[in-house]
CSV table of C-alpha atoms in Angstrom, one decimal:
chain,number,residue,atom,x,y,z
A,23,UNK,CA,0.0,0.0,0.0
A,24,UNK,CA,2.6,2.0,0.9
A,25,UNK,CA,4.8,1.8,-2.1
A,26,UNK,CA,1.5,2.7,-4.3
A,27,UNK,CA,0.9,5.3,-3.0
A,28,UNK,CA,4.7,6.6,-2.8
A,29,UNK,CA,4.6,5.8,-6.7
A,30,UNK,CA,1.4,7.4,-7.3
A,31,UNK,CA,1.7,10.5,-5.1
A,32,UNK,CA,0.8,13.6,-7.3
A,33,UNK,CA,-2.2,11.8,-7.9
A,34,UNK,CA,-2.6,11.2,-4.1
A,35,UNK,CA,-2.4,14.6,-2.6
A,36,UNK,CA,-5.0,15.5,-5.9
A,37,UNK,CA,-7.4,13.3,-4.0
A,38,UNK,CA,-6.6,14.4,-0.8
A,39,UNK,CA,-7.4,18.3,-1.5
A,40,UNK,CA,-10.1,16.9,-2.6
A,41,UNK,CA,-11.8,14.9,0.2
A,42,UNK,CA,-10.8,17.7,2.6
A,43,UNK,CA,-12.6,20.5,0.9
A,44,UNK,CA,-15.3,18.2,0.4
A,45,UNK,CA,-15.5,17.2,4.1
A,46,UNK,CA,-14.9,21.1,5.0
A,47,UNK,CA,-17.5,22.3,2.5
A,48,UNK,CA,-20.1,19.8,3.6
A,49,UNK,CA,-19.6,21.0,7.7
A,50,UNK,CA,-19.7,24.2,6.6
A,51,UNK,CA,-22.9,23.7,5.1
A,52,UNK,CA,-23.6,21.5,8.2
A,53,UNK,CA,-24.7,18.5,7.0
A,54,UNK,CA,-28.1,19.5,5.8
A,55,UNK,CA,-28.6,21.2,9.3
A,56,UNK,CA,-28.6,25.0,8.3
A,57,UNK,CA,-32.0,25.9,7.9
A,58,UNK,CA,-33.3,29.3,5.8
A,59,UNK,CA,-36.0,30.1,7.9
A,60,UNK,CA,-35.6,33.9,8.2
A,61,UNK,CA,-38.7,33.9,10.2
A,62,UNK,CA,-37.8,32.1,13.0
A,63,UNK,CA,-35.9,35.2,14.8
A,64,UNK,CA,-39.8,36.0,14.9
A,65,UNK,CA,-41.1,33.0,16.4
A,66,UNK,CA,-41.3,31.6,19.7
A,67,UNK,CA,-42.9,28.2,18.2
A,68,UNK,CA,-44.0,26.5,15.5
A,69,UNK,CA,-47.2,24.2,16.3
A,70,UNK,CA,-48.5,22.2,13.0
A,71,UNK,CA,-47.7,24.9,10.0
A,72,UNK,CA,-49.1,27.8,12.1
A,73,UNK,CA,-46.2,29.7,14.4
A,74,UNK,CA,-46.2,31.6,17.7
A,75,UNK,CA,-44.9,35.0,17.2
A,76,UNK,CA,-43.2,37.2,19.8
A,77,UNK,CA,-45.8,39.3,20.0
A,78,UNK,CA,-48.7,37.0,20.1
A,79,UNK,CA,-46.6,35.3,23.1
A,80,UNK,CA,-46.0,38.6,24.7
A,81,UNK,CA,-49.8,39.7,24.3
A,82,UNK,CA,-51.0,36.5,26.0
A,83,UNK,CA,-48.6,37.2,28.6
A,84,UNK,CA,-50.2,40.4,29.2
A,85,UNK,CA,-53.6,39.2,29.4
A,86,UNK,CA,-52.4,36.7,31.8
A,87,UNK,CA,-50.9,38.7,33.8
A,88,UNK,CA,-53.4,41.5,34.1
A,89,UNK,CA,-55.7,38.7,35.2
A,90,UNK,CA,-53.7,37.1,38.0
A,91,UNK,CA,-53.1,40.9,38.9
A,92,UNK,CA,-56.6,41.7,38.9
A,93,UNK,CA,-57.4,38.8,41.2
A,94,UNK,CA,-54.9,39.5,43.8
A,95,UNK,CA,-56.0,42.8,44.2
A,96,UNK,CA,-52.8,44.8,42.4
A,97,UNK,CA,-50.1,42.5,44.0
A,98,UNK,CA,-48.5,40.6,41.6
A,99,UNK,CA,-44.9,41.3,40.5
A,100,UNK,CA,-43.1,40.5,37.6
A,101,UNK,CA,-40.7,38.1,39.7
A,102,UNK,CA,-43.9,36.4,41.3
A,103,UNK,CA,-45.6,36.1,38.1
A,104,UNK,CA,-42.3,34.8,36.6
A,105,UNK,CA,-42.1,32.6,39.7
A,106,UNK,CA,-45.3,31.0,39.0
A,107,UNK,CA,-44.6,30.3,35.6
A,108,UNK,CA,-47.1,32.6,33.9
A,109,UNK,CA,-45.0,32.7,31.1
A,110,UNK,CA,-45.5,29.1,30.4
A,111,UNK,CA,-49.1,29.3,31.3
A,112,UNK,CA,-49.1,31.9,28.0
A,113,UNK,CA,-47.0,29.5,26.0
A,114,UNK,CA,-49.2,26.4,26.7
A,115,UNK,CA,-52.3,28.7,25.8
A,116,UNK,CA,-50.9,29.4,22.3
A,117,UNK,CA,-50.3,26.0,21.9
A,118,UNK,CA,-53.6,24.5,22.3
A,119,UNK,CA,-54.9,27.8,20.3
A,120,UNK,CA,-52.9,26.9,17.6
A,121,UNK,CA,-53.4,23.3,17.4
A,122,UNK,CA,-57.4,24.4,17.6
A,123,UNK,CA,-56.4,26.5,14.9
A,124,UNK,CA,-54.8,24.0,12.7
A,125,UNK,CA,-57.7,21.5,13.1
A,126,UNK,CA,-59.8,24.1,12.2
A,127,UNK,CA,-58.0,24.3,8.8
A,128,UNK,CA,-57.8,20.5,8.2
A,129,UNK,CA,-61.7,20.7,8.7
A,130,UNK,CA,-62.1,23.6,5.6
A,131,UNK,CA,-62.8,26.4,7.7
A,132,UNK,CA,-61.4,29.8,6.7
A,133,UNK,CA,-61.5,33.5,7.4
A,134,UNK,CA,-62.4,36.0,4.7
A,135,UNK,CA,-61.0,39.4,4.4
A,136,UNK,CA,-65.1,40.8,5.0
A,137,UNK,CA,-64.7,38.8,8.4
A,138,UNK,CA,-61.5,40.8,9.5
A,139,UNK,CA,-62.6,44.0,7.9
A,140,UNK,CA,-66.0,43.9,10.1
A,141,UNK,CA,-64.3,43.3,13.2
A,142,UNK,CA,-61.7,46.2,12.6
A,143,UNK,CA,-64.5,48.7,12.1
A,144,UNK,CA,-66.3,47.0,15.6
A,145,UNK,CA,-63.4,47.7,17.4
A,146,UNK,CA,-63.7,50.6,20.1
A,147,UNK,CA,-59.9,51.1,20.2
A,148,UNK,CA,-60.2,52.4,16.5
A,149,UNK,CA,-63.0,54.5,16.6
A,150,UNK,CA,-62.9,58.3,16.4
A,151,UNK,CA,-65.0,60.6,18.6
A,152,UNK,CA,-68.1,60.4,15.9
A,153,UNK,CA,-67.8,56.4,16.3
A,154,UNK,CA,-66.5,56.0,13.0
A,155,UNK,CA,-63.1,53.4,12.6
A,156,UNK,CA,-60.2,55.9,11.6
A,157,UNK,CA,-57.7,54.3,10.2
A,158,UNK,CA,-55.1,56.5,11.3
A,159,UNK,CA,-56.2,55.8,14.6
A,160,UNK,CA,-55.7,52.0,13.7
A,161,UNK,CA,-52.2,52.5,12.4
A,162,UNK,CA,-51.0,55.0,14.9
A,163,UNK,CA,-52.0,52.1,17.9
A,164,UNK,CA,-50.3,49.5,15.9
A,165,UNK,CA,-46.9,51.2,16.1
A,166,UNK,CA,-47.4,52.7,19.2
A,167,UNK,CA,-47.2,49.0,20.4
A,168,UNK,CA,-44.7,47.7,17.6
A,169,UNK,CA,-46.9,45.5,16.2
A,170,UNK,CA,-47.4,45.6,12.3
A,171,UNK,CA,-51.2,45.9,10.7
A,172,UNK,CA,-50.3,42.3,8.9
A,173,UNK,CA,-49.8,40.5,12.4
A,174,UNK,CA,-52.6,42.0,14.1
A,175,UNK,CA,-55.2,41.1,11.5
A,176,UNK,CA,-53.4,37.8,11.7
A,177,UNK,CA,-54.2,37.4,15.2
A,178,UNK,CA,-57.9,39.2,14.4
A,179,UNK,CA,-57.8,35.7,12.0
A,180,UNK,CA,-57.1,33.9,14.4
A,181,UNK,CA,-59.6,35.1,17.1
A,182,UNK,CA,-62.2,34.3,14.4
A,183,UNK,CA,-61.0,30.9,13.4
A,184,UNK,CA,-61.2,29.8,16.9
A,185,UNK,CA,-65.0,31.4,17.4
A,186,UNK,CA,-65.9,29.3,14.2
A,187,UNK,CA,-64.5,26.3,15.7
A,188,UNK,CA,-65.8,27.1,19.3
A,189,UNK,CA,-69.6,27.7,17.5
A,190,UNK,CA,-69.1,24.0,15.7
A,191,UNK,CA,-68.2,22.4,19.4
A,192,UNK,CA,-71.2,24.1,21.2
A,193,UNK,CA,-73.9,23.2,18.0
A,194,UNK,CA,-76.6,20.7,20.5
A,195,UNK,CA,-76.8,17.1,19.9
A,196,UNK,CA,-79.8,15.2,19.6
A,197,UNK,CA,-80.1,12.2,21.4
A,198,UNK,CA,-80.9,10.1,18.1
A,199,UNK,CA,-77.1,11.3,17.1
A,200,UNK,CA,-76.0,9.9,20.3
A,201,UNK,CA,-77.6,6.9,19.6
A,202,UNK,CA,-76.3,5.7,16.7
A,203,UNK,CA,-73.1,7.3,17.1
A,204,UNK,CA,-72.7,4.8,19.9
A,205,UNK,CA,-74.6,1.8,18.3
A,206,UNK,CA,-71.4,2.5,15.3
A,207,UNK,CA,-69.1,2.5,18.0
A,208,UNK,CA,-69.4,-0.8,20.1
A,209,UNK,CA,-71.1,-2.4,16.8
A,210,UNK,CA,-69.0,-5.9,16.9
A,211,UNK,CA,-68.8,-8.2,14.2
A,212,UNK,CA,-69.9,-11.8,15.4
């Protein structure tokens, strides 16, 4: 072995560049691990296809928080609050909304634009003193809280998406469903 390859040398360190840029090019490229996702400096989580943003997290938070607050009368402090874990409380929350979310997809359901649009122009936050939705009102509350008018009406989405689904769950069953929903279910084949 040794004498081939001390007759065959040029032709040796050829190959040997080779492998080594090869080897260095392919961990440089990590192995298939480097990932493009420019969104994920955005996103806390990804549930399904549908992610948790930063501020969807931080806005759950903040409901949270004001809640527990609320209940004990004003005394709750960012370290108790962080303490008791609210900020996984928020996390977990997302979570099942976004798996209820992703079902509700599977299932067909959507959210038009006319569906967003109406909920905008509900909204008392955007409304001017003659009860009309300003939309310089809307955009000037966005920023003001760094969010941008394509995430909110995401999370609007959302909101509606989950209504839809929550409507579906609370439609009354008849007992006749119940019936032969059970007789399908311990039907046994003899």
């Amino acid at each position: 072995m040794i004498t081939w390859m001390q007759r065959h040398k040029k032709w040796l360190v050829v190959t040997i560049w080779i492998s080594v840029i090869a080897f260095v090019g392919a961990g440089f490229v990590g192995w298939g691990d480097y990932d493009f996702n420019i969104n994920r400096s955005s996103s806390v989580a990804k549930v399904g296809d549908e992610k948790i943003s930063i501020i969807q997290l931080n806005q759950r938070y903040g409901q949270i928080f004001s809640y527990y607050n609320e209940i004990s009368n004003g005394t709750l402090t960012e370290q108790k609050a962080k303490e008791s874990g609210l900020d996984a409380l928020a996390l977990q929350s997302l979570i099942e909304d976004k798996l209820l979310i992703s079902f509700a997809k599977r299932l067909g359901l959507s959210v038009s634009e006319d569906e967003i649009l109406r909920v905008l122009i509900n909204d008392k936050q955007f409304l001017d003193s003659n009860g009309l939705f300003d939309k310089n009102i809307y955009y000037n509350t966005l920023a003001q809280n760094d969010i941008k008018a394509s995430q909110y009406e995401e999370m609007v989405s959302d909101n509606i998406l989950l209504d839809k689904l929550s409507l579906i769950f609370s439609l009354p069953v008849k007992e006749n469903e119940i019936e032969m929903l059970a007789s399908s279910f311990f039907m046994q084949d003899v």
